[in-house]
Short mmCIF file of C-alpha atoms in Angstrom, two decimals:
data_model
loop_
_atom_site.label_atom_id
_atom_site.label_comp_id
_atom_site.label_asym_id
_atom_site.label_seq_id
_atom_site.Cartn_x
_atom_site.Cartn_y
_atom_site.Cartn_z
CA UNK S 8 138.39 79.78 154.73
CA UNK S 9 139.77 76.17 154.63
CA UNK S 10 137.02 73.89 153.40
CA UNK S 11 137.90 69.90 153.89
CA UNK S 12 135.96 68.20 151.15
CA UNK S 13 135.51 63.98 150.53
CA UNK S 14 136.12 62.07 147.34
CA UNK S 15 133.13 60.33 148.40
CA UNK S 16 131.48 63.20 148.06
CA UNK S 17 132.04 63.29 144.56
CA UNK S 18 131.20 59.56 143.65
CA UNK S 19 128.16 59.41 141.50
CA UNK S 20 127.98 63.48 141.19
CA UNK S 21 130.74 63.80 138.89
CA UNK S 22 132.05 61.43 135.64
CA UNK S 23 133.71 58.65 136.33
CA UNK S 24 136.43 60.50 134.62
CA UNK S 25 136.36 63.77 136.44
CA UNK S 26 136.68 61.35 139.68
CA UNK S 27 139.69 60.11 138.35
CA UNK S 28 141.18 63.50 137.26
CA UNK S 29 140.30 65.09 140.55
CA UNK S 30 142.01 61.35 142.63
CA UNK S 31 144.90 61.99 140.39
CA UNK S 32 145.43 65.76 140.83
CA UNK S 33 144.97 64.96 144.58
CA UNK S 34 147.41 61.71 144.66
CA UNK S 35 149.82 64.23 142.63
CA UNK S 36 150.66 66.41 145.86
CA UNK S 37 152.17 63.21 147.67
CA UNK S 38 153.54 61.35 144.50
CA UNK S 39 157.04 62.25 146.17
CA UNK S 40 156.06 59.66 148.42
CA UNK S 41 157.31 57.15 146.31
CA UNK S 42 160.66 57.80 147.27
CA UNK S 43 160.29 56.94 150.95
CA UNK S 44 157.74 54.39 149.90
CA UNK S 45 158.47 52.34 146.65
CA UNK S 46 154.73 51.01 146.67
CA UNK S 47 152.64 54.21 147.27
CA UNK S 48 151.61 54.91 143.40
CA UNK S 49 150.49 51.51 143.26
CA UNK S 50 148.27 51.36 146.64
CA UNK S 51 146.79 54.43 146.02
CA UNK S 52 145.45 53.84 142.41
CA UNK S 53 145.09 50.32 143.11
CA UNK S 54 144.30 49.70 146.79
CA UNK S 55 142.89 52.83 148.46
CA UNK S 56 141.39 55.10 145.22
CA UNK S 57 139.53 52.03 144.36
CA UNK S 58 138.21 51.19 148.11
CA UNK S 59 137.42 54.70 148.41
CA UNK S 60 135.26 54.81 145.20
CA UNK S 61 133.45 51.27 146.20
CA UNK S 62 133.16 51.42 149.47
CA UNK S 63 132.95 52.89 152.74
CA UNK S 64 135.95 51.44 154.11
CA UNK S 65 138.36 53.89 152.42
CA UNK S 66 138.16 57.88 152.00
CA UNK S 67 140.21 60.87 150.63
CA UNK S 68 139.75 64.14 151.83
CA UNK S 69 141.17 67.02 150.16
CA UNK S 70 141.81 70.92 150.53
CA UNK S 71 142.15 73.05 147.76
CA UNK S 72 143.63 76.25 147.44
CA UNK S 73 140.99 79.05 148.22
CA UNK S 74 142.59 81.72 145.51
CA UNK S 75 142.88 78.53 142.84
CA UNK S 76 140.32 75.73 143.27
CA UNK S 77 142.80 73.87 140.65
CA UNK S 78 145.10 73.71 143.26
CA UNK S 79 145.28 70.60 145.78
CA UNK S 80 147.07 71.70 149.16
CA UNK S 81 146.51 69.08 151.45
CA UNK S 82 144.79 65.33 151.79
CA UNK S 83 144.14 62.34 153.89
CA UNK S 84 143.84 58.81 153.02
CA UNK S 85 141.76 56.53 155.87
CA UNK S 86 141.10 53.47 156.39
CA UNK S 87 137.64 52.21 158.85
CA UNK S 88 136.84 48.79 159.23
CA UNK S 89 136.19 46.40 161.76
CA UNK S 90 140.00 45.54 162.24
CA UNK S 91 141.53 49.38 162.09
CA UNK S 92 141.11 53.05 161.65
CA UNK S 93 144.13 54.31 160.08
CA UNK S 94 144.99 57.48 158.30
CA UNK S 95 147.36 55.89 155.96
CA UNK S 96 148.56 58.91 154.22
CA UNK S 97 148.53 62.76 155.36
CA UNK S 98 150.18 65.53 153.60
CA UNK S 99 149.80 69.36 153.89
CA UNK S 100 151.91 71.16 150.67
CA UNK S 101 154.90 72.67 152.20
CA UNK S 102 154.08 76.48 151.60
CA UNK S 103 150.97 76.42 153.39
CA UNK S 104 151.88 74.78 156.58
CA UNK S 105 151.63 76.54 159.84
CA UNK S 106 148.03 77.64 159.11
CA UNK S 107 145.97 75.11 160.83
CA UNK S 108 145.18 73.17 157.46
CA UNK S 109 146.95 70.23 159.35
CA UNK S 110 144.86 70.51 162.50
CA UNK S 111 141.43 70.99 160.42
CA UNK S 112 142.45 67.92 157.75
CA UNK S 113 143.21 65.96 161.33
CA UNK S 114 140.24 67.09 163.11
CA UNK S 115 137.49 65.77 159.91
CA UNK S 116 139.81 62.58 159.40
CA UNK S 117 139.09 61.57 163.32
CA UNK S 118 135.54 62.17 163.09
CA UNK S 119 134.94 60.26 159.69
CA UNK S 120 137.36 57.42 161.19
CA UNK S 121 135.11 57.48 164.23
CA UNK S 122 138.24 57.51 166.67
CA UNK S 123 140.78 60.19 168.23
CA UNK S 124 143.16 57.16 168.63
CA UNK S 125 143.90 56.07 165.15
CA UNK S 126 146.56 54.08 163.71
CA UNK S 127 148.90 56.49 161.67
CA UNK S 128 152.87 55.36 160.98
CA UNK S 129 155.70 57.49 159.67
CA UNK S 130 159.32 57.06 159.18
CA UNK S 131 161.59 58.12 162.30
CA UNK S 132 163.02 60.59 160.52
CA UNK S 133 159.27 62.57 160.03
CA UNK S 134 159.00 62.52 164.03
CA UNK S 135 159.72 66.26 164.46
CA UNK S 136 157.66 67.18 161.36
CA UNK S 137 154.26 64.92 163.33
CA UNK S 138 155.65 66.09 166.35
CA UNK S 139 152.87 69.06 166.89
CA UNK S 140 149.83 66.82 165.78
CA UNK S 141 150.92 63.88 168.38
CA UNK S 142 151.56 66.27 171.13
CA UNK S 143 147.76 67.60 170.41
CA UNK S 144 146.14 64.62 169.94
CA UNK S 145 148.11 62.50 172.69
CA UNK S 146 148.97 60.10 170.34
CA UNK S 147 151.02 56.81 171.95
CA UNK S 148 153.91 55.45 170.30
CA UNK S 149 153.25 51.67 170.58
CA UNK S 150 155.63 49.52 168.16
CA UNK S 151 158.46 50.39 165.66
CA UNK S 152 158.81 48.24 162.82
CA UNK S 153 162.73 48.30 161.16
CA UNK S 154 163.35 47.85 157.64
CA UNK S 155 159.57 47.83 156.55
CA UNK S 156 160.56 50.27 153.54
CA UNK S 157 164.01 48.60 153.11
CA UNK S 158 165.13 52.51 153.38
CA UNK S 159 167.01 51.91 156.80
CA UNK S 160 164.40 54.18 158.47
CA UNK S 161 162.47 53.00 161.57
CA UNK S 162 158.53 52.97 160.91
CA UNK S 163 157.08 54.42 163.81
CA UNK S 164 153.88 53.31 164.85
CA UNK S 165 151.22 55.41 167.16
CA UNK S 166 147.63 54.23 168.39
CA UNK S 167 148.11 50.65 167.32
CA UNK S 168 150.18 47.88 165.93
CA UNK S 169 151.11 46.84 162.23
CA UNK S 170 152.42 43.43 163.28
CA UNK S 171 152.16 40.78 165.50
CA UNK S 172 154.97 41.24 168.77
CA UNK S 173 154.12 38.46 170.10
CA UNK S 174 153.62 40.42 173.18
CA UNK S 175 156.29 42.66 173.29
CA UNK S 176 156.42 45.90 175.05
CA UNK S 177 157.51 48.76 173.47
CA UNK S 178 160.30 48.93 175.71
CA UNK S 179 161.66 45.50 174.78
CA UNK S 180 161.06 46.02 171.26
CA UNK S 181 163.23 49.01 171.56
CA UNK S 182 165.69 47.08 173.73
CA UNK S 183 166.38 44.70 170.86
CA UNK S 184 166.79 47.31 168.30
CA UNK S 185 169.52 49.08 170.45
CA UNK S 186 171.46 45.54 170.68
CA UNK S 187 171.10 45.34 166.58
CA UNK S 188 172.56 49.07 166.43
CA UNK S 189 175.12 48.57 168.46
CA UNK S 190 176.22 45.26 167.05
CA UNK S 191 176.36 46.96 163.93
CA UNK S 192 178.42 50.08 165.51
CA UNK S 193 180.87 47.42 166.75
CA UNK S 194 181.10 45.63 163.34
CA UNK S 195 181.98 48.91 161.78
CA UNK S 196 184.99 49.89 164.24
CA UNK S 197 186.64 45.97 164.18
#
C-alpha cells in the first residue's frame, strides 16, 4: 500500500526538531541533485523547507517504504500561489520505480497544486526518464531555457514559462537554438 503523506501534515504535531529530521531524511533522497543543480541544498533548506513549514504556498510530500517506515522512497516539492503552481522537485528512488509510486506522488501533487497543468522543468537529458508522466498527463512543452544550470543541458519547460520570451513561440525559440548549435558545430570543424 503506497501512502503519500504531507510535511504539512506534520507541522505543529511533531518537534520542531523531528520536522527537521524527517525534511532532512526526505531532502536526503534527492541530495544528488546538487550535481545537476549547484543551488538545490540551499533552496530546499532555505527557500522551499522554510515556505513549506510557514506557509501554504510550499509543500513536501513524501512516501516511505512500507517494510521500513525509516526509509524515504519518493517526494515532491510544490509551489501554489497566485503567480504559479509548480512541482519544483520530484524524485521516486531508483529501485522502486515502475510501481505506480510516480503516478500516485503525481496524482496528490496535482490535486494539492489545484491544477493538472502545472509548471514542472527538467534537464533535456531527463526527457525519456518524464517521458511516461507527460504522455499521461498531456503535459505541453512550452519554452526551453539554455544554460540556466551552466551544465550545457537545455531546461525544458512544460505547462508554463520560467522567463519572459518576449513573445516567442516555441518554435522560434527552438529555431534560434539550432542556429547557436550549429554555429558552434561550424566553429569546431574550421
Amino acid at each position: 500500500m503506497i501512502n503519500i503523506e504531507s510535511l504539512n501534515n506534520y507541522v505543529g504535531i511533531i518537534s520542531e526538531e523531528e520536522t527537521m529530521k524527517l525534511a532532512t531524511k526526505i531532502y536526503m533522497i534527492t541530495d544528488f541533485i546538487c550535481e545537476d543543480y549547484p543551488k538545490y541544498r540551499e533552496w530546499y533548506f532555505n527557500k522551499q523547507l522554510p515556505s513549506t513549514i510557514n506557509t501554504n504556498e510550499r509543500n513536501i510530500l513524501f512516501v516511505r517504504n512500507p517494510e521500513n517506515d525509516n526509509e524515504i522512497i519518493s517526494m515532491a516539492c510544490l509551489k501554489r500561489n497566485n503567480e504559479e503552481r509548480k512541482i519544483c522537485t520530484l524524485y521516486v528512488s531508483d529501485k522502486y520505480r515502475g510501481l505506480g509510486i510516480g503516478k500516485k506522488i503525481v496524482d496528490e501533487s496535482l490535486k494539492w497544486l489545484g491544477t493538472d497543468k502545472p509548471l514542472i522543468t527538467f534537464a533535456d537529458y531527463k526527457l525519456e526518464m518524464f517521458k511516461p508522466i507527460i504522455d499521461k498527463y498531456n503535459w505541453e512543452l512550452v519554452e526551453i531555457v539554455p544554460g540556466l544550470h551552466d551544465d550545457g543541458s537545455l531546461e525544458l519547460c512544460f505547462n508554463g514559462l520560467l522567463t519572459k520570451n518576449n513573445g516567442e513561440t516555441l518554435e522560434h525559440q527552438l529555431y534560434k537554438k539550432l542556429i547557436i548549435i550549429l554555429k558552434n558545430k561550424y566553429e569546431q570543424i574550421k
